[in-house]
Coordinates of C-alpha atoms and ligand atoms in Angstrom, one line a residue:
M225 CA -28.1 -228.1 -48.7
H226 CA -26.4 -227.7 -45.3
Y227 CA -22.7 -228.2 -44.5
T228 CA -21.0 -229.9 -41.6
T229 CA -18.3 -227.5 -40.2
L230 CA -15.4 -228.3 -37.9
P231 CA -16.4 -227.4 -34.3
E232 CA -14.7 -224.2 -33.0
R233 CA -12.6 -224.2 -29.8
G234 CA -10.8 -220.9 -29.9
D235 CA -7.2 -221.4 -30.9
S236 CA -6.7 -224.7 -29.0
L237 CA -6.4 -228.1 -30.8
L238 CA -9.2 -230.6 -30.7
T239 CA -8.7 -233.6 -28.5
L240 CA -8.6 -237.0 -30.2
T241 CA -12.0 -237.9 -28.8
E242 CA -13.5 -234.7 -30.1
F243 CA -11.9 -235.2 -33.5
A244 CA -13.2 -238.9 -33.6
R245 CA -16.7 -237.6 -32.7
F246 CA -16.5 -235.0 -35.4
I247 CA -15.5 -237.7 -38.0
G248 CA -18.5 -239.8 -36.8
I249 CA -20.9 -236.8 -37.3
L250 CA -19.4 -236.1 -40.7
Q251 CA -19.8 -239.8 -41.8
T252 CA -23.5 -239.9 -40.6
S253 CA -24.1 -236.6 -42.5
I254 CA -22.5 -238.0 -45.7
N255 CA -24.6 -241.2 -45.4
Q256 CA -27.8 -239.2 -44.8
R257 CA -27.1 -236.9 -47.8
Q258 CA -26.2 -239.9 -50.0
R259 CA -29.5 -241.5 -49.1
H260 CA -31.3 -238.3 -49.9
G261 CA -29.4 -238.0 -53.2
D262 CA -27.6 -234.7 -52.2
L263 CA -24.2 -236.2 -52.8
K264 CA -22.6 -238.4 -55.5
M265 CA -21.8 -241.8 -54.1
V266 CA -18.1 -242.3 -53.4
T267 CA -17.9 -246.0 -54.2
I268 CA -20.6 -247.5 -56.4
K269 CA -21.6 -251.0 -55.2
V270 CA -22.1 -253.3 -58.2
A271 CA -23.8 -256.7 -58.1
I272 CA -23.1 -259.1 -61.0
N273 CA -26.0 -261.5 -61.6
G274 CA -24.5 -264.4 -63.7
F275 CA -20.8 -265.0 -63.3
G276 CA -20.1 -266.6 -66.7
T277 CA -18.1 -265.5 -69.8
I278 CA -19.2 -261.8 -69.6
G279 CA -19.9 -261.7 -65.8
K280 CA -16.4 -262.7 -64.7
R281 CA -14.9 -260.2 -67.0
V282 CA -17.2 -257.3 -65.9
A283 CA -16.4 -258.2 -62.3
D284 CA -12.6 -257.9 -63.0
A285 CA -13.0 -254.6 -64.8
I286 CA -15.1 -253.2 -61.9
D287 CA -12.4 -254.4 -59.4
A288 CA -9.9 -252.4 -61.4
Q289 CA -11.8 -249.1 -61.0
E290 CA -11.4 -246.7 -58.1
D291 CA -15.0 -245.4 -58.0
M292 CA -16.8 -248.8 -57.9
K293 CA -16.5 -252.2 -56.3
V294 CA -18.1 -255.7 -56.7
S295 CA -20.6 -256.2 -53.9
G296 CA -21.1 -259.8 -54.9
V297 CA -21.5 -262.2 -57.8
T298 CA -24.1 -264.9 -58.3
K299 CA -23.9 -268.5 -59.5
T300 CA -26.9 -270.8 -60.1
G301 CA -25.1 -273.6 -58.1
P302 CA -21.7 -274.8 -57.1
S303 CA -19.3 -275.2 -60.1
F304 CA -15.7 -274.4 -61.0
G305 CA -16.6 -270.7 -61.5
C306 CA -17.2 -270.4 -57.7
E307 CA -13.5 -271.0 -57.2
L308 CA -12.6 -267.9 -59.2
A309 CA -15.0 -265.7 -57.3
I310 CA -13.5 -266.9 -54.0
K311 CA -10.0 -266.5 -55.2
K312 CA -10.8 -262.9 -56.3
G313 CA -12.5 -262.1 -53.0
F314 CA -15.9 -261.5 -54.6
P315 CA -18.7 -262.4 -52.1
L316 CA -20.6 -265.3 -53.6
Y317 CA -24.4 -265.4 -53.7
C318 CA -27.0 -267.8 -55.2
T319 CA -28.9 -266.7 -58.3
F320 CA -32.1 -267.8 -56.4
D321 CA -33.4 -267.2 -52.9
D322 CA -34.4 -270.9 -52.2
E323 CA -32.7 -272.1 -49.0
D324 CA -31.9 -275.5 -50.4
R325 CA -30.1 -274.1 -53.4
I326 CA -28.1 -271.7 -51.2
E327 CA -27.1 -274.7 -49.0
Q328 CA -25.8 -276.6 -51.9
F329 CA -22.8 -274.2 -52.1
S330 CA -21.5 -274.8 -48.6
K331 CA -22.0 -278.6 -49.1
Q332 CA -19.5 -278.3 -51.9
G333 CA -17.2 -276.2 -49.8
Y334 CA -18.0 -272.7 -51.2
P335 CA -19.0 -270.1 -48.7
C336 CA -22.3 -268.5 -49.9
S337 CA -23.5 -265.2 -48.5
G338 CA -27.2 -265.6 -49.4
G339 CA -29.6 -265.4 -52.3
I340 CA -30.0 -262.8 -55.0
S341 CA -32.4 -260.6 -52.8
D342 CA -29.7 -260.3 -50.2
L343 CA -27.2 -259.2 -52.8
L344 CA -29.5 -256.6 -54.4
A345 CA -30.3 -255.2 -50.9
I346 CA -26.6 -254.2 -50.4
S347 CA -25.9 -252.9 -54.0
D348 CA -26.5 -249.7 -55.9
I349 CA -26.7 -251.2 -59.3
V350 CA -26.8 -254.7 -60.9
V351 CA -25.1 -255.9 -64.1
D352 CA -27.2 -258.7 -65.4
C353 CA -24.9 -261.2 -67.2
S354 CA -27.3 -264.1 -67.3
P355 CA -27.8 -266.0 -70.6
G356 CA -29.9 -264.1 -73.1
K357 CA -33.7 -264.2 -72.7
S358 CA -33.7 -264.5 -68.9
G359 CA -34.1 -260.8 -68.7
A360 CA -37.9 -260.4 -68.1
E361 CA -37.8 -262.6 -65.0
N362 CA -34.7 -260.9 -63.6
L363 CA -36.1 -257.4 -64.4
E364 CA -39.0 -258.0 -62.0
K365 CA -36.5 -258.8 -59.2
Y366 CA -34.5 -255.6 -59.8
Q367 CA -37.6 -253.4 -60.0
S368 CA -39.0 -254.8 -56.7
A369 CA -35.6 -254.3 -55.1
G370 CA -35.6 -250.7 -56.4
I371 CA -32.1 -251.0 -57.9
K372 CA -30.6 -249.7 -61.1
Y373 CA -29.9 -252.4 -63.8
I374 CA -27.8 -253.1 -66.9
F375 CA -28.7 -255.9 -69.2
Q376 CA -26.5 -257.4 -72.0
G377 CA -27.0 -257.7 -75.8
G378 CA -28.7 -261.1 -75.6
E379 CA -31.8 -259.2 -74.4
K380 CA -34.0 -257.2 -76.7
H381 CA -34.0 -253.4 -76.7
E382 CA -37.7 -253.5 -75.8
L383 CA -36.9 -255.0 -72.3
T384 CA -35.4 -251.7 -71.2
G385 CA -36.5 -249.3 -73.9
L386 CA -32.9 -247.9 -73.8
S387 CA -29.6 -249.2 -75.0
Y388 CA -26.0 -248.1 -74.6
T389 CA -22.6 -247.8 -76.2
S390 CA -20.0 -245.4 -74.8
S391 CA -19.4 -243.3 -78.0
A392 CA -23.0 -243.3 -79.3
N393 CA -25.3 -242.3 -76.5
H394 CA -23.7 -242.0 -73.1
M395 CA -25.6 -238.7 -72.3
E396 CA -28.9 -240.3 -73.1
N397 CA -28.3 -242.9 -70.4
I398 CA -27.3 -240.4 -67.6
N399 CA -29.2 -241.2 -64.5
A400 CA -31.5 -243.7 -66.3
K401 CA -33.0 -246.4 -64.1
G402 CA -31.9 -249.2 -66.5
T403 CA -30.5 -249.9 -69.9
R404 CA -28.9 -252.6 -72.1
V405 CA -25.3 -252.7 -73.3
V406 CA -25.7 -253.8 -76.9
S407 CA -24.1 -257.0 -78.2
C408 CA -20.5 -257.5 -79.1
N409 CA -21.3 -257.1 -82.8
T410 CA -23.4 -254.0 -82.4
T411 CA -20.7 -252.5 -80.1
G412 CA -18.1 -253.2 -82.8
L413 CA -20.2 -251.5 -85.5
S414 CA -20.9 -248.6 -83.3
R415 CA -17.2 -248.0 -82.4
T416 CA -16.2 -247.5 -86.1
L417 CA -19.4 -246.1 -87.6
V418 CA -20.2 -243.4 -85.0
P419 CA -17.0 -241.4 -85.6
L420 CA -17.7 -241.6 -89.4
F421 CA -21.3 -240.5 -88.9
E422 CA -20.2 -237.6 -86.6
H423 CA -17.9 -236.4 -89.4
C424 CA -20.3 -237.0 -92.3
G425 CA -23.7 -236.1 -90.8
S426 CA -25.4 -239.1 -92.6
L427 CA -24.4 -242.7 -93.4
K428 CA -26.0 -245.7 -95.2
V429 CA -24.4 -249.0 -94.3
E430 CA -24.7 -252.6 -95.5
C431 CA -22.7 -255.2 -93.7
T432 CA -22.2 -258.9 -93.2
M433 CA -21.4 -260.4 -89.8
I434 CA -19.1 -263.5 -90.1
R435 CA -19.8 -264.9 -86.7
R436 CA -17.8 -267.3 -84.5
A437 CA -19.8 -270.5 -84.0
A438 CA -19.2 -270.7 -80.2
D439 CA -17.1 -269.1 -77.5
P440 CA -13.9 -271.1 -76.6
G441 CA -15.5 -272.3 -73.4
D442 CA -18.7 -273.6 -75.0
S443 CA -19.0 -277.3 -76.0
G444 CA -22.7 -277.3 -77.0
K445 CA -22.8 -275.0 -80.0
G446 CA -21.9 -275.2 -83.7
P447 CA -21.5 -275.5 -86.6
I448 CA -18.2 -277.4 -86.6
N449 CA -18.1 -278.3 -90.3
A450 CA -20.4 -275.9 -92.2
I451 CA -21.2 -272.3 -92.9
K452 CA -24.6 -271.4 -91.5
P453 CA -26.4 -268.4 -92.8
V454 CA -28.8 -266.6 -90.4
L455 CA -32.0 -267.0 -92.3
K456 CA -33.6 -264.0 -90.7
V457 CA -33.0 -261.2 -93.1
P458 CA -31.8 -258.6 -92.2
S459 CA -30.1 -260.0 -89.2
H460 CA -30.7 -258.1 -85.9
H461 CA -27.1 -256.8 -85.6
G462 CA -27.2 -253.8 -88.1
P463 CA -30.6 -252.5 -87.1
D464 CA -29.6 -252.9 -83.4
V465 CA -27.0 -250.0 -84.1
M466 CA -30.1 -247.8 -84.5
T467 CA -31.1 -248.4 -80.9
V468 CA -28.0 -246.3 -79.9
K469 CA -27.6 -244.1 -83.1
P470 CA -30.9 -244.0 -84.9
E471 CA -29.6 -241.6 -87.5
I472 CA -27.3 -244.3 -89.1
E473 CA -29.2 -246.2 -91.8
I474 CA -27.9 -249.8 -91.6
N475 CA -28.8 -253.3 -92.5
S476 CA -26.9 -256.6 -92.0
L477 CA -26.7 -260.2 -93.0
A478 CA -25.0 -262.8 -90.8
V479 CA -23.4 -266.2 -91.2
A480 CA -21.9 -268.5 -88.5
V481 CA -18.6 -270.1 -89.3
P482 CA -16.6 -272.9 -87.5
T483 CA -14.2 -270.7 -85.4
T484 CA -14.2 -269.7 -81.7
L485 CA -11.8 -266.8 -81.8
M486 CA -13.5 -263.7 -83.2
H487 CA -16.3 -262.3 -85.4
V488 CA -15.3 -260.5 -88.6
H489 CA -17.4 -257.8 -90.2
S490 CA -17.4 -257.0 -93.9
I491 CA -18.7 -253.4 -94.2
V492 CA -19.8 -251.2 -97.1
A493 CA -20.7 -247.6 -96.1
D494 CA -22.1 -245.0 -98.5
L495 CA -20.9 -241.5 -97.4
P496 CA -22.8 -238.4 -98.4
E497 CA -21.5 -236.1 -101.2
G498 CA -18.9 -233.6 -100.0
H499 CA -17.7 -235.6 -97.0
G500 CA -14.2 -234.5 -97.7
L501 CA -12.6 -237.7 -96.5
T502 CA -10.0 -239.9 -98.1
T503 CA -8.9 -243.5 -97.4
E504 CA -5.9 -242.1 -95.4
S505 CA -8.0 -239.6 -93.4
I506 CA -10.5 -242.3 -92.5
I507 CA -7.7 -244.6 -91.3
Q508 CA -6.3 -241.6 -89.3
M509 CA -9.8 -241.0 -87.8
W510 CA -10.0 -244.5 -86.5
A511 CA -6.4 -244.4 -85.3
N512 CA -7.5 -241.5 -83.1
T513 CA -10.7 -243.3 -81.9
P514 CA -10.7 -244.8 -78.4
R515 CA -10.8 -248.7 -78.3
V516 CA -9.9 -249.1 -82.0
I517 CA -6.7 -250.7 -83.1
I518 CA -5.6 -250.4 -86.8
M519 CA -2.7 -252.5 -88.2
N520 CA -1.5 -253.4 -91.6
G521 CA -2.2 -257.1 -92.4
A522 CA 0.7 -257.5 -94.8
E523 CA 3.4 -255.2 -93.2
D524 CA 2.6 -256.2 -89.6
R525 CA 2.1 -259.8 -90.6
I526 CA -1.3 -260.0 -89.0
P527 CA -3.4 -261.4 -91.8
T528 CA -6.1 -263.3 -89.9
T529 CA -8.0 -263.5 -86.6
A530 CA -5.5 -266.1 -85.4
E531 CA -2.6 -263.5 -85.4
V532 CA -4.9 -260.8 -84.1
M533 CA -5.7 -262.9 -81.0
E534 CA -2.0 -263.8 -80.6
M535 CA -1.3 -260.1 -80.6
A536 CA -4.1 -259.7 -78.0
R537 CA -2.5 -262.3 -75.8
D538 CA 0.8 -260.3 -76.1
I539 CA -1.1 -257.2 -74.7
G540 CA -1.4 -259.1 -71.5
R541 CA -5.0 -258.6 -70.3
K542 CA -6.5 -261.6 -68.5
W543 CA -8.0 -264.3 -70.6
G544 CA -6.0 -262.8 -73.6
D545 CA -8.9 -260.3 -74.0
L546 CA -9.0 -257.7 -76.8
H547 CA -11.2 -254.8 -75.7
E548 CA -10.5 -252.9 -78.9
I549 CA -12.1 -253.4 -82.3
F550 CA -9.4 -254.5 -84.8
I551 CA -9.3 -252.9 -88.4
W552 CA -7.0 -254.1 -91.2
E553 CA -5.5 -250.9 -92.6
D554 CA -4.9 -252.6 -96.0
G555 CA -8.5 -253.7 -96.1
V556 CA -9.9 -250.1 -96.0
K557 CA -10.7 -248.4 -99.3
L558 CA -12.8 -245.5 -100.3
V559 CA -14.0 -245.8 -103.9
G560 CA -15.9 -242.7 -104.9
D561 CA -18.2 -242.1 -101.9
R562 CA -18.4 -245.8 -101.1
L563 CA -16.2 -247.1 -98.2
Y564 CA -15.2 -250.7 -97.9
Y565 CA -13.6 -252.2 -94.8
F566 CA -13.2 -255.3 -92.6
Q567 CA -13.0 -255.3 -88.8
A568 CA -12.6 -258.1 -86.2
I569 CA -14.4 -258.3 -82.9
H570 CA -13.3 -260.2 -79.8
Q571 CA -16.8 -261.3 -78.8
E572 CA -16.0 -262.2 -75.2
S573 CA -14.5 -258.8 -74.3
D574 CA -15.3 -255.7 -76.4
V575 CA -18.4 -255.0 -74.3
I576 CA -16.5 -255.2 -71.0
P577 CA -15.2 -251.6 -70.8
E578 CA -18.6 -250.4 -72.1
N579 CA -20.3 -251.9 -69.1
I580 CA -18.0 -249.8 -66.8
D581 CA -18.8 -246.6 -68.7
C582 CA -22.5 -247.6 -68.6
I583 CA -22.4 -247.9 -64.8
R584 CA -21.0 -244.4 -64.5
A585 CA -23.8 -243.1 -66.9
L586 CA -26.6 -244.7 -64.9
M587 CA -25.2 -243.6 -61.6
G588 CA -24.8 -240.0 -63.0
V589 CA -21.1 -239.7 -61.9
E590 CA -19.5 -238.9 -65.3
E591 CA -21.2 -237.1 -68.2
D592 CA -18.3 -237.0 -70.6
W593 CA -18.0 -240.3 -72.3
R594 CA -14.4 -239.7 -73.3
K595 CA -13.4 -239.0 -69.7
S596 CA -15.1 -242.2 -68.6
V597 CA -13.5 -244.3 -71.4
A598 CA -10.0 -242.9 -70.4
K599 CA -10.7 -243.6 -66.7
T600 CA -12.0 -247.1 -67.4
D601 CA -9.1 -248.1 -69.8
N602 CA -6.3 -246.6 -67.7
S603 CA -7.6 -248.4 -64.6
I604 CA -7.8 -251.7 -66.4
S605 CA -4.2 -251.2 -67.8
R606 CA -2.9 -250.4 -64.3
Y607 CA -4.8 -253.4 -62.8
Y608 CA -3.0 -255.7 -65.2
S609 CA 0.3 -253.8 -65.0
L610 CA 0.2 -252.9 -68.7
L611 CA 1.3 -249.2 -68.4
S612 CA 4.9 -248.7 -69.1
Ligands
LIG295 P1 -22.7 -267.6 -70.1 O1 -23.6 -268.7 -70.3 O2 -21.2 -267.7 -70.3 O3 -22.9 -267.1 -68.6 C1 -24.2 -266.9 -68.0 C2 -24.1 -267.1 -66.5 O4 -25.4 -266.8 -65.9 C3 -23.8 -268.6 -66.2 O5 -22.9 -268.6 -65.1 C4 -25.1 -269.1 -65.7 O6 -25.0 -270.2 -64.8 C5 -25.8 -267.9 -65.1 N1 -27.3 -268.0 -65.1 C6 -28.1 -268.9 -65.7 N2 -29.4 -268.6 -65.5 C7 -29.4 -267.4 -64.8 C8 -30.4 -266.5 -64.3 N3 -31.7 -266.8 -64.5 N4 -30.1 -265.4 -63.7 C9 -28.8 -265.1 -63.5 N5 -27.7 -265.9 -63.9 C10 -28.0 -267.0 -64.6 O7 -23.2 -266.4 -70.9 P2 -22.4 -265.1 -71.5 O8 -21.8 -265.5 -72.7 O9 -21.6 -264.6 -70.4 O10 -23.6 -264.2 -71.9 C11 -24.3 -263.3 -70.9 C12 -25.0 -262.2 -71.7 O11 -24.0 -261.4 -72.4 C13 -26.0 -262.7 -72.7 O12 -27.0 -261.7 -72.8 C14 -25.2 -262.7 -74.0 O13 -25.9 -262.6 -75.2 C15 -24.3 -261.4 -73.8 N6 -23.1 -261.4 -74.6 C16 -22.3 -262.5 -74.7 C17 -21.1 -262.4 -75.4 C18 -20.3 -263.6 -75.7 O14 -19.6 -263.7 -76.7 N7 -20.2 -264.6 -74.8 C19 -20.7 -261.2 -76.0 C20 -21.5 -260.0 -75.8 C21 -22.7 -260.2 -75.0

């Protein structure tokens, strides 16, 4: 490693021209050393491929951070979502490289900066927010562009061979080429089970995912008047926790119900003998866990997901998002060594801050997950003027 030092001119001050030249040399030196990997990048340039439910939220969360910026977002074609990208000042790109598809944007009055390859060429990392199962095709594009990549929970663990949640395995993801932020349900399970596991050293879990039928912005999904069991047993949600914390033994069932607001998990966890915990100390543990909110359904008059999402709207994040996992205090009970509890998941947003921490892990800029979580959450709070 070599260092660029200020040129010496005895005791006299540098002229402005000399100073400007020195700054130029310094900048070139920084650029060269960044390219050779000697220096950490100052601002991480992040591409968002797929500007839908998750993509637009990840873009906002990136925009809130000081150490990263949105290099551009993609849309498959002109639609109302382009308006948001332009309003936010995010450069708009086409999901594909075909000239005729790119031209469609300007025909509808949306300035388009090019195709996906142009966006990948100016970015350090891409967050793939395409609909689930488009991963394999997109992965080829990222690999040929030589760029780091993050997929979402709609893709299988096998696509990347590595998965991520902030509290479970941040270190394992440091400097990785690519990974997958697990689904909203798996993120929720991981948030509350990992601290329990860290305390107990082992954990056996059975849980049922009571899933929202569709996101509020979806018109094509259901059921609208039925309860639909997921007839693949166990469901993928529980076992997916083991992609980030293999030591937790967990299985799950799932049913879809006619609501759009949140998922609810009904969880039974068997703690090992001698765990030393009580119902109260478990509640306290979660109260001290980042991105977990615990309230009393009866006393706080917050008995259902409807009131939970009303409380989320009061918090004031955009779209009424709730990044935290919600636990009903009066729904937690330890009976012998068996723990029962319910938690609620805002499916559209609990994975958003995890994506930000994940970017830092892959870029190798923050090894301490707690520091990254604090940085991410404080920046988002400042961005939406939520800090008192
Ligand atoms: P979405 O349908 O709301 O948005 C997907 C966006 O990607 C759309 O703008 C679509 O036009 C665009 N797109 C379509 N084909 C594409 C392609 N080949 N390449 C790039 N972009 C393409 O979907 P979403 O709900 O934001 O889900 C995105 C990912 O996040 C999925 O893997 C999903 O499973 C996961 N996820 C969704 C939720 C949720 O509740 N919505 C929660 C957690 C994780």
